[in-house]
Short mmCIF file of C-alpha atoms and ligand atoms in Angstrom, two decimals:
data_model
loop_
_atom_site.label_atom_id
_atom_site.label_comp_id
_atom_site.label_asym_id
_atom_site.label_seq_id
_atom_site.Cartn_x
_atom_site.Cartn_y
_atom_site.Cartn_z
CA UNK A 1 -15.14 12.92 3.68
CA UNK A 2 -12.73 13.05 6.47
CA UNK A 3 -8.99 12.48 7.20
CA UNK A 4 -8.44 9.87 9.44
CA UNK A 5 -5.73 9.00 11.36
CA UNK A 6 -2.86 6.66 10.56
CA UNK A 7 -1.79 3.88 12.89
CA UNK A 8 1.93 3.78 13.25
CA UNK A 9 4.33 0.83 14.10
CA UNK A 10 3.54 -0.47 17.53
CA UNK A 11 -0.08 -0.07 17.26
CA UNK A 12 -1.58 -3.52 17.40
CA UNK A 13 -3.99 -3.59 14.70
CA UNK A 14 -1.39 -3.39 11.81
CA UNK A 15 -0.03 -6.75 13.09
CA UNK A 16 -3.31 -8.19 13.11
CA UNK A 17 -4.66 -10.09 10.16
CA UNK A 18 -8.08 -8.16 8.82
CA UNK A 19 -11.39 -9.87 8.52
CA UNK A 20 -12.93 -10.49 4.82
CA UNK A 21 -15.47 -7.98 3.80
CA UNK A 22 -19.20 -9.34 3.12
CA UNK A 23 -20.14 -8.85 -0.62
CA UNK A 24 -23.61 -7.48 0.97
CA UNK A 25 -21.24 -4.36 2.92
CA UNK A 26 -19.76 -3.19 0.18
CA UNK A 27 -22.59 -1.25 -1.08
CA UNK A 28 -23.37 0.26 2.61
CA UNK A 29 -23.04 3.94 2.74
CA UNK A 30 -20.28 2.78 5.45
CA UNK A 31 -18.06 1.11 3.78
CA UNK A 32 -18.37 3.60 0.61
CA UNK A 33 -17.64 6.65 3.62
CA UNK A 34 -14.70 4.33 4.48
CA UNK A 35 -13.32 3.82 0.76
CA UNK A 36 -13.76 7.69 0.54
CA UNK A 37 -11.97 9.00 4.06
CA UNK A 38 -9.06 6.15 3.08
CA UNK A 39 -8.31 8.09 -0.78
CA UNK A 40 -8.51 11.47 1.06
CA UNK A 41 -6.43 10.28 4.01
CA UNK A 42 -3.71 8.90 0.90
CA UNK A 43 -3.81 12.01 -0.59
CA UNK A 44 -3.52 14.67 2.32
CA UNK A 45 -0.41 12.13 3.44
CA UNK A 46 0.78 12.07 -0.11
CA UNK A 47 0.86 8.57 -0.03
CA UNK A 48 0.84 5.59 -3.15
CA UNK A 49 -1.13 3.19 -1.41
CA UNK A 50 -3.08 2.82 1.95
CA UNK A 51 -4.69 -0.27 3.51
CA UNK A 52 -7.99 0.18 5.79
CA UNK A 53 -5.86 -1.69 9.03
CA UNK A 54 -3.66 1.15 8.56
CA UNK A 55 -6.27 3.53 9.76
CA UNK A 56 -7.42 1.30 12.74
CA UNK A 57 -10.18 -0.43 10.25
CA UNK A 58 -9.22 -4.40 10.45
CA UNK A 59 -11.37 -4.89 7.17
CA UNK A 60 -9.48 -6.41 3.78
CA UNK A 61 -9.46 -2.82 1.87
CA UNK A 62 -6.61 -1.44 0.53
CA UNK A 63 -5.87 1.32 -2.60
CA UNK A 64 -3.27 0.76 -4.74
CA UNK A 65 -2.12 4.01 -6.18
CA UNK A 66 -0.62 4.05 -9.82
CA UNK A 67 1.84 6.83 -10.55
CA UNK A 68 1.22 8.34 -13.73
CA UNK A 69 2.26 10.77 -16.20
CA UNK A 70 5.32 13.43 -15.02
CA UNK A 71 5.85 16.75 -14.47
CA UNK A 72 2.62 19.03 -14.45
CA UNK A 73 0.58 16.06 -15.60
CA UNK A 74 1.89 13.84 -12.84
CA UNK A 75 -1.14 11.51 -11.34
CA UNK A 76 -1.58 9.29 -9.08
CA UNK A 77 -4.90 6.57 -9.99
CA UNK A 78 -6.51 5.33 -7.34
CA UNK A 79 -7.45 1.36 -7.56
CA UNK A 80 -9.75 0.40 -4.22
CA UNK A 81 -9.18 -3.17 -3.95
CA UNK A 82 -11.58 -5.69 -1.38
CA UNK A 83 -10.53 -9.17 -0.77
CA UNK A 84 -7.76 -8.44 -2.85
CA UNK A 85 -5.22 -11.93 -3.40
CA UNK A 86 -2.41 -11.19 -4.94
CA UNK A 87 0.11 -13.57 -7.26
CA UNK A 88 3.50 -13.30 -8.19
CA UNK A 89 3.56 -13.31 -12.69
CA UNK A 90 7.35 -14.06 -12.65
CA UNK A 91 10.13 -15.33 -10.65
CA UNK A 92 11.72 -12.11 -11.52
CA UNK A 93 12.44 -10.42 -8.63
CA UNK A 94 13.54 -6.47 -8.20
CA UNK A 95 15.02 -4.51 -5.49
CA UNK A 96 13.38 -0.53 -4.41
CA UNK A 97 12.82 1.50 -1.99
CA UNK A 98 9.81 1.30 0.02
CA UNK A 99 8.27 3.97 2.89
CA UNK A 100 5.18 3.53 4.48
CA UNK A 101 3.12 5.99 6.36
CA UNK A 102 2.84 3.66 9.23
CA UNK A 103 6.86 4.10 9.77
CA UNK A 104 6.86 7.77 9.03
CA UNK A 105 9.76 9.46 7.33
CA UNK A 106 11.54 5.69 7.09
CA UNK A 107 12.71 3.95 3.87
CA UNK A 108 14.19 0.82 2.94
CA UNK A 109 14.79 -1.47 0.21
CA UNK A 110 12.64 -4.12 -0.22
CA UNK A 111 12.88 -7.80 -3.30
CA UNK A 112 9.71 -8.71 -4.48
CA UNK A 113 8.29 -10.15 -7.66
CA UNK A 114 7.90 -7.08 -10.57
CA UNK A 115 5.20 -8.74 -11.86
CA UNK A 116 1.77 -9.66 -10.37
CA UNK A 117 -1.56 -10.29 -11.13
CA UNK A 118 -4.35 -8.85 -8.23
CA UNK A 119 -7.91 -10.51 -8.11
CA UNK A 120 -10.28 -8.73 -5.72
CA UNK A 121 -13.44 -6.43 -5.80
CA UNK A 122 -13.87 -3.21 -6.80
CA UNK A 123 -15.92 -0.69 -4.57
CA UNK A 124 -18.72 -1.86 -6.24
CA UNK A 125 -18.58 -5.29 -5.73
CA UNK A 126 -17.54 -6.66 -8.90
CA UNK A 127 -14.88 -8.58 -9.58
CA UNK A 128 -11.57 -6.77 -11.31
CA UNK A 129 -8.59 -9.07 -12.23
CA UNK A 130 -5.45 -7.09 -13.80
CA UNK A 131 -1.48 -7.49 -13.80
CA UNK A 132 0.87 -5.11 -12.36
CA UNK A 133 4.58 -4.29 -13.13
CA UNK A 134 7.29 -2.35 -11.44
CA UNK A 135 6.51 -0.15 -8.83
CA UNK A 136 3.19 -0.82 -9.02
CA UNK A 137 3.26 -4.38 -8.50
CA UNK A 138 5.47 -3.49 -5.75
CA UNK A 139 2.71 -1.39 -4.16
CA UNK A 140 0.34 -3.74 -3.99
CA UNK A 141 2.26 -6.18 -2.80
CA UNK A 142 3.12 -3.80 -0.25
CA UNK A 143 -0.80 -2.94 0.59
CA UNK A 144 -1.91 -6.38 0.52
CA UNK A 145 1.03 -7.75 3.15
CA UNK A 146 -0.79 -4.88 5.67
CA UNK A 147 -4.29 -6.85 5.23
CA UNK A 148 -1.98 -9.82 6.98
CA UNK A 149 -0.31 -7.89 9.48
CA UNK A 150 2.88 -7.73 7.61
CA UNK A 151 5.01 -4.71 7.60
CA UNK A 152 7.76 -4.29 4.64
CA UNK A 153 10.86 -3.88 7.46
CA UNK A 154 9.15 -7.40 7.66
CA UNK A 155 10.38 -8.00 4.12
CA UNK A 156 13.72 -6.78 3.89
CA UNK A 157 16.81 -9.23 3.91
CA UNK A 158 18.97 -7.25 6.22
CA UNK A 159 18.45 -3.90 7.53
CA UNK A 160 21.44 -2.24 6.85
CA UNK A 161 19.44 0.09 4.01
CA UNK A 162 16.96 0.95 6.55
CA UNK A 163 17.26 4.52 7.52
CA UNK A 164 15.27 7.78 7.77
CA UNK A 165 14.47 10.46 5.24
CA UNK A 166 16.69 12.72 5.70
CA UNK A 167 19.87 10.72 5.24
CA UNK A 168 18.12 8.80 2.55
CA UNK A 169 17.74 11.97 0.63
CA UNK A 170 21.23 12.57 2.03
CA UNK A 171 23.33 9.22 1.27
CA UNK A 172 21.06 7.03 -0.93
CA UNK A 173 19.96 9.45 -3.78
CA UNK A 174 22.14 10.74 -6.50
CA UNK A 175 20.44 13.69 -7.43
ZN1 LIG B 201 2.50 0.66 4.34
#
């Protein structure tokens, strides 16, 4: 497995809309090397989600990484998604933060739907349909908008929450 490197904004190919992936690829020792580098790349970068344009592969793969369990059992799953298509559940709409490793050390808030159901593959080809809530609907959301080229400052109504880390951890956090 390697770590690859991340694409930030500028770089062409995360405005670019990725190709489909062939059923028939999946299985090929590269794609499964390319599923692999993109969960160790998320995980050396401590990122919740990564999407294959994101590491200069124009091909619809993304992970969608579910937080879970706190403190020392703190986890993050990791769902590979191909071909992913993503619907909104509700016309419920919440407001968070988002970052992405493509605008390093940037946040800003983001509305999307909090609920969502994701059809796609799984790494094995077959097909996986399940519904996501909170922040994890917001991440794939989030992934699946890189497949098109779309970035989440994209997203946001007005930019006035944009701003780096440090005065995000300065001015927009309470604790
Ligand atoms: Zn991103």
């Amino acid at each position: 497995m390697s770590i690859l490197k991340v694409a930030r904004l500028g770089h062409p190919v995360l405005r670019k809309p990725a190709r489909k992936v062939e059923p028939a690829e999946i299985k090929s020792p590269a794609f499964q090397k390319l599923v692999d580098d993109l969960i160790e790349t998320m995980r050396e970068y401590e990122g919740i989600g990564l999407a294959a344009p994101q590491v200069h592969e124009s091909v619809r793969l993304a992970l969608i990484g579910i937080d879970e369990g706190e403190g020392k059992n703190h986890n993050i799953r990791v769902l590979p998604v191909v071909n992913p298509e993503v619907t909104p559940l509700s016309k419920t709409t919440e407001e968070d933060w988002e970052g992405c490793l493509s605008l390093p050390k940037m946040r800003g808030r983001v509305v999307r739907p909090d609920k969502v159901q994701v059809r796609a593959l799984d790494r094995r080809g077959n097909r996986v349909e399940f519904d996501l809530e909170g922040y994890s609907a917001r991440v794939a959301q989030h992934e699946i908008d890189h497949l098109d080229g779309i970035l989440f400052i994209d997203r946001m109504k007005s930019f006035e929450t944009l701003c780096f880390l440090e005065e995000y951890s300065k001015f927009w956090t309470e604790d």
